[in-house]
Amino acid sequence: MGHLSSICWILVLILIPAGSQAAVHQYTGDLFRASGDAYLYQGGREGLFHSSYNALLKWNSLGKGLNNGKAYIKFQHLVFTRPDYLAAEHSPQDSDTGLVEALIFELGDRDRVGYETPQGRALCCSEDLVQATGCEPGHVIVKPHVESEGYVDVGWPQVIDFRFQGNDTTLIANPAIDVPITKTGMYYLWYVICDRSLVGVNVTGMTVWKNPFGYLPGMMAPFETFYGFMALGYLALGAVWFMQYLRFWKDILALQNCITAVIALCMLEMATWYFDFVNFNTYGVRPYATTVWAVTLGSVRKTISRMLILVVSMGYGVVRPTLGGITSKVLMLGAAYFVATCSLDVMQNVGTIDDLTSSARIFLVLPVAVLDAIFILWIFTSLSKTLAQLQNRRQGAKLDLYRKFTNALAVSVLISIAWIAYEMWFKVTDQLNERWQSDWILQAFWQVLNGGILAVICYLWAPTHNATRFAYGDDSVDDMDEEEVALTKVTQAQSKDKEAATDSKAAAGKPSKSAVKTDVFSLEDDDVEEGKTE
């Protein structure tokens, strides 16, 4: 496990840039980039649930706490820095020598930001747009909700102004600013500079995004409860399995030892993910070490589970004692899958503290999908050969077992194909994550499906007093069909008839030593006859 964890750490260094490790969006001297008619810096994007009604009424009087009902975006230690030559253009007595605006809007209000012109969408107000929009030149164009449209929308989208003074090169935003969240939604934070001469500005500091229940981002929040239930589910499965394992430990097969290891890995992985999310939600911190450990466990579990299904499909321990020359091929495929899935999981989880997506994920999904396809093709090809071998050998019990296993895998593949189609439809029709509260189900489904397949395998290969009848080389009467039993009886009957014929011939002829040795029951009769003669 140590070597596998080292591989994941290497992937962390390659795939994850240095940045925030907490439930905050940290800015480390990042530059504003030109975007249309403005300089723009994207400060964050998260799904947030609305604050409780009581929290909104008693906002300032409520104490600090994880479950105090407050949901907000908090600006802390913000510092904007402009180049020295720009600051030198102003005197110390000048005021408002540069404007930076923080724009916060919910996804549903995106049409209220900016204005559509023949040249494209304008983000900043100019003299030409004053009459059309009623905006103030040099500021971001927004059309806030009015009171009649609903209390929770009043004042949104929100704009917070930060201004440079005199010839200062730095703008320090003090004190910390809280923006209460009054409506559930996907929120964006942009820092905007509409002054085109204010080039080269960078930002440091952080923003803290909190939900009413803690620091977990909205799209990640359901995973805390989900992994808790999954951990309990695997615990229950493990308890039943281990009881049977201990009860029939003398009849345990090598395959059942592999199943035991997979169950243990699943229990450990689910528990690690659960405590990772609990820690993140409670303290707002997601350390690399914990997440890398969870990712490593998950990658090992996925790899071993697929390899286990593959070797079971090949008939390992049932129709063949070893894998022989294909062992190296199975190991190579498993190693390739581990690296691919670990890379994907690292990108998705390690260092991920918000709901930002990455284009790199699409690139990393492809190798995993290809390797999964290879596993599926190899599994069903092997199952076909194993079923044919069992049918030719007329091993009924084993054949019935593998037919049930094949049917279960076929159903799981059909369900997977249907879910992939649904997932593609979901992503295509929701490119802006408007259904972000349901997004977690896409990932959770695969965990449930994997657990279901493992439960089926545990049921079919459960430890019992006669489990060894499925072992390689065990051709017991239970595995023989009626024709074999009938043929055995006929053969035994023919042998008895031949013995009877030989005995009758010996009795009809002269006594001889060979005749006496042929029938042990004739010894007593011969002795009696000898006694009478005397």
XYZ file of C-alpha atoms in Angstrom:
534
model
C 0.000 0.000 0.000
C 2.954 2.300 0.670
C 4.174 2.078 -2.932
C 0.662 2.692 -4.263
C 0.250 5.736 -2.033
C 3.593 7.049 -3.336
C 2.281 6.779 -6.896
C -0.753 8.884 -5.963
C 1.503 11.474 -4.294
C 3.520 11.749 -7.514
C 0.286 12.271 -9.430
C -0.711 14.974 -6.926
C 2.490 16.890 -7.645
C 1.983 16.551 -11.387
C -1.744 17.239 -11.662
C -2.598 19.574 -8.764
C -1.224 23.112 -8.705
C -0.254 24.790 -5.449
C -3.229 26.547 -3.908
C -5.872 26.481 -1.258
C -6.289 23.538 1.066
C -9.346 24.878 2.854
C -12.969 25.914 2.347
C -11.722 29.285 1.185
C -10.742 30.667 -2.157
C -7.212 31.920 -1.725
C -5.661 34.512 -4.010
C -1.890 34.497 -4.209
C -0.909 37.469 -6.338
C -2.972 36.414 -9.333
C -3.250 38.928 -12.170
C -6.460 40.269 -13.661
C -6.953 39.127 -17.265
C -8.416 41.097 -20.137
C -11.949 39.927 -20.928
C -13.996 41.927 -23.414
C -14.218 45.512 -22.236
C -12.872 44.824 -18.726
C -10.105 43.228 -16.690
C -11.527 40.214 -14.893
C -10.496 37.831 -12.126
C -12.797 34.917 -11.256
C -12.827 34.719 -7.477
C -14.918 31.585 -6.973
C -17.969 29.556 -7.821
C -20.012 27.456 -5.384
C -23.474 26.146 -4.717
C -24.833 27.768 -1.561
C -28.002 27.118 0.425
C -29.885 30.075 1.818
C -29.501 31.247 5.407
C -32.216 30.320 7.850
C -34.917 32.895 8.549
C -33.839 33.144 12.189
C -30.211 33.715 11.180
C -31.200 36.574 8.866
C -33.224 38.234 11.624
C -30.452 37.916 14.242
C -27.411 38.071 11.971
C -25.209 40.262 14.147
C -26.278 38.749 17.455
C -25.729 35.126 16.520
C -22.518 33.600 17.808
C -20.008 31.696 15.783
C -20.894 28.108 15.119
C -20.980 25.441 12.470
C -24.751 24.965 12.396
C -25.840 28.505 13.212
C -27.892 28.765 10.023
C -25.671 31.426 8.461
C -24.708 31.171 4.824
C -22.374 33.845 3.521
C -19.410 34.883 1.422
C -16.800 36.616 3.570
C -13.969 38.779 2.214
C -10.849 38.541 4.360
C -7.370 40.101 4.055
C -7.994 41.311 0.516
C -5.128 43.335 -0.945
C -5.093 44.697 -4.486
C -1.741 45.847 -5.845
C -1.116 48.004 -8.913
C 2.203 48.732 -10.658
C 4.341 51.602 -9.310
C 4.213 53.571 -12.563
C 0.412 53.685 -12.433
C 0.419 54.865 -8.814
C 2.999 57.563 -9.680
C 0.510 59.199 -12.045
C -1.424 60.464 -9.013
C -0.595 62.705 -6.076
C -1.019 61.748 -2.411
C -3.936 64.200 -2.098
C -5.994 62.575 -4.868
C -8.905 60.369 -3.919
C -10.508 57.460 -5.749
C -7.614 56.913 -8.139
C -8.667 53.427 -9.155
C -11.757 51.248 -8.793
C -12.009 47.481 -8.316
C -15.512 45.984 -8.041
C -16.508 42.654 -6.554
C -19.520 41.306 -8.438
C -21.560 38.538 -6.780
C -24.470 37.012 -8.664
C -26.553 33.857 -8.651
C -26.609 31.783 -11.834
C -30.268 32.574 -12.441
C -29.417 36.291 -12.491
C -26.730 36.034 -15.190
C -28.895 37.970 -17.636
C -28.929 40.866 -15.160
C -25.178 41.303 -15.510
C -23.871 43.251 -18.503
C -25.687 44.409 -21.608
C -25.933 42.846 -25.063
C -24.562 45.100 -27.839
C -23.956 44.519 -31.573
C -20.258 44.041 -30.727
C -20.969 41.498 -28.012
C -21.936 41.535 -24.362
C -20.589 44.607 -22.545
C -19.710 44.133 -18.875
C -18.777 47.755 -18.130
C -20.854 50.895 -18.507
C -19.841 53.504 -21.076
C -21.332 56.870 -22.029
C -23.127 55.204 -24.950
C -24.938 52.771 -22.666
C -26.096 55.191 -19.989
C -29.389 55.968 -21.682
C -30.132 52.340 -22.539
C -29.293 50.871 -19.145
C -29.260 53.745 -16.654
C -25.809 52.589 -15.538
C -22.970 54.705 -14.136
C -19.952 55.076 -16.457
C -16.861 53.203 -15.308
C -18.894 50.693 -13.279
C -20.189 47.186 -13.860
C -23.601 47.025 -15.504
C -26.132 45.305 -13.258
C -29.887 45.345 -13.048
C -30.762 44.513 -9.421
C -34.068 43.014 -8.405
C -36.594 45.438 -6.943
C -38.569 44.826 -3.780
C -41.761 43.802 -5.570
C -39.973 40.776 -7.072
C -39.427 39.096 -3.751
C -37.553 39.856 -0.542
C -34.820 37.262 -1.036
C -33.850 38.784 -4.396
C -33.707 42.428 -3.333
C -30.354 43.999 -4.130
C -29.060 41.074 -6.161
C -26.765 40.908 -8.043
C -24.529 42.664 -5.511
C -21.557 44.902 -6.261
C -18.941 45.924 -3.665
C -16.559 48.776 -4.499
C -12.891 48.872 -3.490
C -11.010 52.110 -4.305
C -7.342 53.029 -4.516
C -6.475 56.286 -2.749
C -3.836 58.851 -3.781
C -0.667 57.332 -5.169
C -0.896 54.163 -3.081
C 0.214 50.994 -4.821
C -1.891 48.798 -2.542
C -5.576 48.756 -1.685
C -6.325 47.004 1.602
C -9.949 45.987 2.090
C -10.690 46.469 5.791
C -12.620 45.360 7.740
C -13.807 41.900 6.688
C -17.097 41.987 4.791
C -19.902 39.435 5.097
C -22.422 38.999 2.272
C -25.440 37.017 3.606
C -26.947 34.473 1.226
C -30.726 34.823 1.141
C -31.494 32.469 -1.746
C -30.298 28.966 -2.622
C -28.337 28.876 -5.848
C -25.031 28.601 -7.701
C -23.091 31.769 -6.909
C -20.268 33.403 -8.843
C -17.745 35.949 -7.613
C -15.923 38.125 -10.146
C -13.482 40.944 -9.505
C -13.869 43.520 -12.272
C -11.823 46.554 -13.320
C -13.553 48.736 -15.894
C -10.698 51.274 -16.139
C -8.707 50.019 -19.131
C -5.666 52.006 -18.019
C -5.514 50.067 -14.739
C -3.518 47.167 -16.172
C -1.277 44.779 -14.230
C -3.327 44.684 -11.018
C -3.052 41.535 -8.874
C -4.954 40.308 -5.830
C -4.049 38.456 -2.631
C -6.223 37.361 0.283
C -9.177 35.040 0.556
C -12.927 34.636 0.551
C -14.682 32.170 2.864
C -17.814 30.485 1.538
C -20.054 28.973 4.215
C -23.318 27.067 4.055
C -25.850 26.981 6.916
C -24.544 23.558 8.015
C -20.810 24.075 7.558
C -18.043 24.682 5.056
C -18.780 21.950 2.544
C -19.592 23.388 -0.904
C -23.166 22.787 -1.963
C -22.348 20.195 -4.629
C -20.220 18.229 -2.144
C -22.519 18.540 0.871
C -24.607 15.365 0.279
C -21.466 13.215 0.172
C -20.988 13.466 3.936
C -24.287 11.686 4.592
C -23.902 9.386 1.595
C -20.491 8.034 2.588
C -21.733 7.623 6.152
C -24.514 5.316 4.957
C -22.157 3.498 2.581
C -19.719 2.870 5.436
C -22.559 1.426 7.538
C -23.731 -0.688 4.608
C -20.296 -2.211 4.061
C -19.977 -2.714 7.812
C -23.197 -4.746 7.808
C -22.072 -6.744 4.759
C -18.692 -7.340 6.371
C -20.251 -8.473 9.641
C -22.397 -11.108 7.914
C -19.500 -12.266 5.727
C -16.974 -12.498 8.569
C -19.422 -14.470 10.724
C -19.775 -17.026 7.942
C -16.033 -16.915 7.322
C -15.225 -17.738 10.947
C -17.934 -20.362 11.115
C -16.643 -22.337 8.126
C -12.984 -21.345 8.204
C -11.838 -24.915 7.533
C -13.626 -24.956 4.160
C -12.520 -21.501 2.938
C -11.405 -21.195 -0.689
C -8.622 -18.927 -1.955
C -11.232 -16.938 -3.868
C -13.132 -16.253 -0.661
C -9.974 -14.816 0.885
C -9.815 -12.350 -2.012
C -13.455 -11.388 -1.427
C -12.671 -10.803 2.254
C -9.847 -8.424 1.305
C -12.128 -6.466 -1.040
C -14.803 -6.082 1.649
C -12.189 -4.817 4.110
C -10.904 -2.298 1.538
C -14.439 -1.055 0.856
C -15.142 -0.564 4.565
C -11.889 1.329 5.053
C -12.360 3.471 1.949
C -15.931 4.534 2.779
C -14.952 5.357 6.366
C -11.979 7.431 5.179
C -14.104 9.424 2.737
C -16.736 10.003 5.416
C -14.261 11.394 7.936
C -12.587 13.441 5.199
C -15.866 15.234 4.468
C -16.721 15.541 8.162
C -13.366 17.193 8.807
C -13.779 19.469 5.793
C -17.271 20.515 6.852
C -16.268 21.113 10.473
C -12.954 22.925 10.167
C -12.984 24.136 6.598
C -9.685 22.338 6.008
C -9.066 19.454 3.626
C -5.491 18.225 4.115
C -3.731 16.575 1.216
C -2.679 13.538 3.290
C -6.212 12.446 4.236
C -7.584 12.911 0.749
C -4.622 11.170 -0.910
C -5.093 8.223 1.449
C -8.792 8.025 0.561
C -7.985 8.295 -3.161
C -5.360 5.546 -2.848
C -7.787 3.224 -1.072
C -10.461 3.930 -3.663
C -8.105 3.274 -6.580
C -6.831 0.033 -5.023
C -10.390 -1.098 -4.309
C -11.568 -0.371 -7.864
C -8.558 -2.135 -9.364
C -8.749 -5.241 -7.164
C -12.535 -5.474 -7.615
C -12.193 -5.535 -11.397
C -9.321 -8.000 -11.274
C -11.323 -10.212 -8.889
C -14.322 -10.278 -11.237
C -11.978 -11.052 -14.138
C -10.228 -14.000 -12.463
C -13.576 -15.337 -11.235
C -14.841 -15.166 -14.809
C -11.773 -17.114 -15.939
C -12.781 -19.888 -13.558
C -9.864 -19.465 -11.177
C -10.140 -22.031 -8.392
C -13.129 -23.673 -10.083
C -12.129 -24.960 -13.525
C -8.442 -24.047 -13.334
C -6.083 -24.125 -10.334
C -3.932 -21.190 -11.535
C -4.079 -18.456 -14.142
C -0.917 -19.712 -15.772
C 0.681 -17.527 -18.432
C -2.052 -14.869 -18.401
C -1.210 -13.787 -14.862
C 1.214 -11.149 -16.153
C -1.418 -9.776 -18.546
C -3.973 -9.462 -15.759
C -1.428 -7.689 -13.548
C -0.421 -5.296 -16.358
C -4.046 -4.378 -17.022
C -4.601 -3.866 -13.288
C -1.524 -1.633 -12.990
C -2.610 0.492 -15.956
C -6.102 0.842 -14.495
C -4.734 1.850 -11.094
C -2.639 4.670 -12.569
C -5.530 5.886 -14.746
C -8.178 5.861 -12.012
C -5.795 7.331 -9.434
C -5.037 10.220 -11.813
C -8.740 10.892 -12.293
C -9.538 10.698 -8.578
C -6.611 12.978 -7.724
C -7.901 15.611 -10.120
C -11.455 15.297 -8.790
C -10.727 15.277 -5.071
C -7.222 16.262 -3.989
C -7.024 20.009 -3.480
C -10.642 20.415 -4.619
C -12.283 22.855 -2.267
C -15.056 24.344 -4.359
C -17.379 23.549 -7.234
C -15.003 24.631 -9.972
C -14.724 22.187 -12.861
C -11.624 21.373 -14.868
C -11.236 20.603 -18.554
C -8.477 18.176 -17.582
C -11.140 15.858 -16.132
C -12.452 15.096 -19.623
C -8.941 14.115 -20.723
C -8.457 11.858 -17.688
C -11.844 10.152 -18.045
C -10.956 8.683 -21.451
C -8.221 6.230 -20.308
C -10.445 4.962 -17.485
C -13.338 4.448 -19.912
C -11.132 2.548 -22.380
C -9.684 0.292 -19.688
C -13.167 -0.368 -18.280
C -14.258 -1.429 -21.763
C -11.280 -3.825 -21.968
C -12.194 -5.305 -18.585
C -15.819 -5.829 -19.637
C -14.877 -7.439 -22.954
C -12.337 -9.744 -21.318
C -14.721 -10.672 -18.485
C -17.572 -11.763 -20.746
C -15.238 -13.563 -23.146
C -13.798 -15.506 -20.209
C -17.253 -16.229 -18.816
C -18.315 -17.708 -22.141
C -15.332 -20.085 -22.137
C -15.838 -21.034 -18.484
C -19.525 -21.836 -19.027
C -18.637 -24.000 -22.027
C -16.012 -25.918 -20.009
C -18.414 -26.547 -17.149
C -21.104 -27.732 -19.536
C -18.714 -30.109 -21.277
C -17.586 -31.542 -17.932
C -21.214 -31.821 -16.829
C -20.562 -30.145 -13.483
C -24.108 -29.026 -12.762
C -23.648 -27.154 -9.478
C -20.735 -25.094 -10.756
C -22.536 -24.390 -14.027
C -25.594 -23.116 -12.160
C -23.376 -20.865 -10.021
C -21.669 -19.314 -13.029
C -24.942 -18.821 -14.884
C -26.258 -16.784 -11.956
C -22.998 -14.812 -11.856
C -23.175 -14.130 -15.610
C -26.786 -12.954 -15.372
C -25.919 -10.583 -12.512
C -23.016 -9.078 -14.477
C -25.132 -8.740 -17.611
C -27.812 -6.857 -15.683
C -25.181 -4.565 -14.134
C -23.714 -3.791 -17.566
C -27.145 -2.925 -18.979
C -27.837 -0.674 -15.986
C -24.424 0.966 -16.434
C -25.048 1.678 -20.122
C -28.437 3.205 -19.308
C -26.888 5.346 -16.554
C -24.058 6.535 -18.812
C -26.650 7.640 -21.355
C -28.540 9.485 -18.616
C -25.319 11.066 -17.340
C -24.434 12.307 -20.829
C -27.916 13.778 -21.211
C -27.634 15.391 -17.774
C -24.290 17.022 -18.592
C -25.315 18.192 -22.069
C -28.562 19.753 -20.860
C -27.012 21.276 -17.730
C -23.715 22.777 -18.833
C -24.080 25.674 -16.381
C -24.855 23.389 -13.400
C -28.316 24.762 -12.803
C -29.245 21.328 -11.384
C -26.205 21.357 -9.101
C -28.127 19.985 -6.131
C -28.632 16.682 -8.003
C -25.130 16.442 -9.471
C -23.799 14.297 -6.603
C -26.104 11.432 -7.613
C -24.089 10.883 -10.803
C -21.013 9.900 -8.800
C -22.870 8.207 -5.964
C -24.615 5.811 -8.349
C -21.372 4.063 -9.268
C -20.543 3.495 -5.615
C -23.962 1.917 -5.055
C -23.610 -0.253 -8.176
C -20.166 -1.473 -7.095
C -21.558 -2.317 -3.676
C -24.431 -4.216 -5.278
C -22.088 -6.312 -7.447
C -19.935 -7.117 -4.431
C -23.034 -8.156 -2.472
C -24.038 -10.532 -5.292
C -20.559 -12.080 -5.336
C -20.688 -12.487 -1.559
C -24.058 -14.216 -1.859
C -22.939 -16.616 -4.591
C -19.581 -17.484 -3.002
C -20.654 -17.309 0.633
C -18.679 -19.580 3.007
C -20.684 -22.742 3.765
C -20.006 -26.265 5.027
C -19.957 -27.602 1.444
C -18.367 -24.637 -0.323
C -15.462 -26.837 -1.389
C -17.739 -28.536 -3.923
C -17.005 -25.509 -6.129
C -13.255 -25.961 -5.813
C -11.105 -27.101 -8.710
C -10.949 -30.911 -9.176
C -13.919 -31.711 -6.897
C -16.163 -33.889 -9.078
C -18.530 -35.115 -6.374
C -21.741 -37.022 -6.984
C -23.629 -33.789 -6.430
C -22.030 -32.398 -9.572
C -22.848 -35.530 -11.636
C -25.980 -35.524 -13.672
C -28.527 -38.366 -13.807
C -26.954 -39.980 -16.873
C -23.589 -40.284 -15.095
C -25.206 -41.836 -12.019
C -27.191 -44.289 -14.151
C -24.087 -45.249 -16.138
C -22.189 -45.931 -12.901
C -24.957 -48.210 -11.620
C -25.064 -50.207 -14.864
C -21.289 -50.698 -14.768
C -21.417 -51.970 -11.186
C -24.256 -54.382 -12.045
C -22.311 -55.810 -14.983
C -19.275 -56.421 -12.739
C -21.408 -58.352 -10.239
C -22.885 -60.519 -13.033
C -19.406 -61.440 -14.257
C -18.317 -62.456 -10.740
C -21.411 -64.644 -10.314
C -20.767 -66.438 -13.619
C -17.163 -67.180 -12.654
C -18.226 -68.628 -9.293
C -20.772 -70.952 -10.880
C -18.229 -72.334 -13.313
C -15.735 -73.005 -10.531
C -18.353 -74.857 -8.463
C -19.300 -77.126 -11.385
C -15.692 -78.279 -12.060
C -13.013 -80.055 -9.963
C -11.820 -78.353 -6.810
C -8.649 -76.376 -7.226
C -6.692 -73.838 -5.306
C -7.528 -71.145 -7.824
C -11.211 -71.895 -7.422
C -11.064 -71.580 -3.668
C -9.281 -68.235 -3.836
C -11.869 -66.834 -6.188
C -14.756 -66.917 -3.711
C -14.028 -66.170 -0.089
C -17.418 -67.518 0.996
C -16.582 -71.026 -0.316
C -13.811 -71.489 2.231
C -16.238 -72.298 5.013
C -18.110 -74.846 2.866
C -14.906 -76.597 1.833
C -13.850 -76.953 5.447
C -17.192 -78.495 6.349
C -16.975 -81.035 3.538
C -13.478 -82.047 4.584
C -14.707 -82.691 8.118
C -17.451 -85.031 6.927
C -15.032 -87.075 4.836
C -12.822 -87.682 7.760
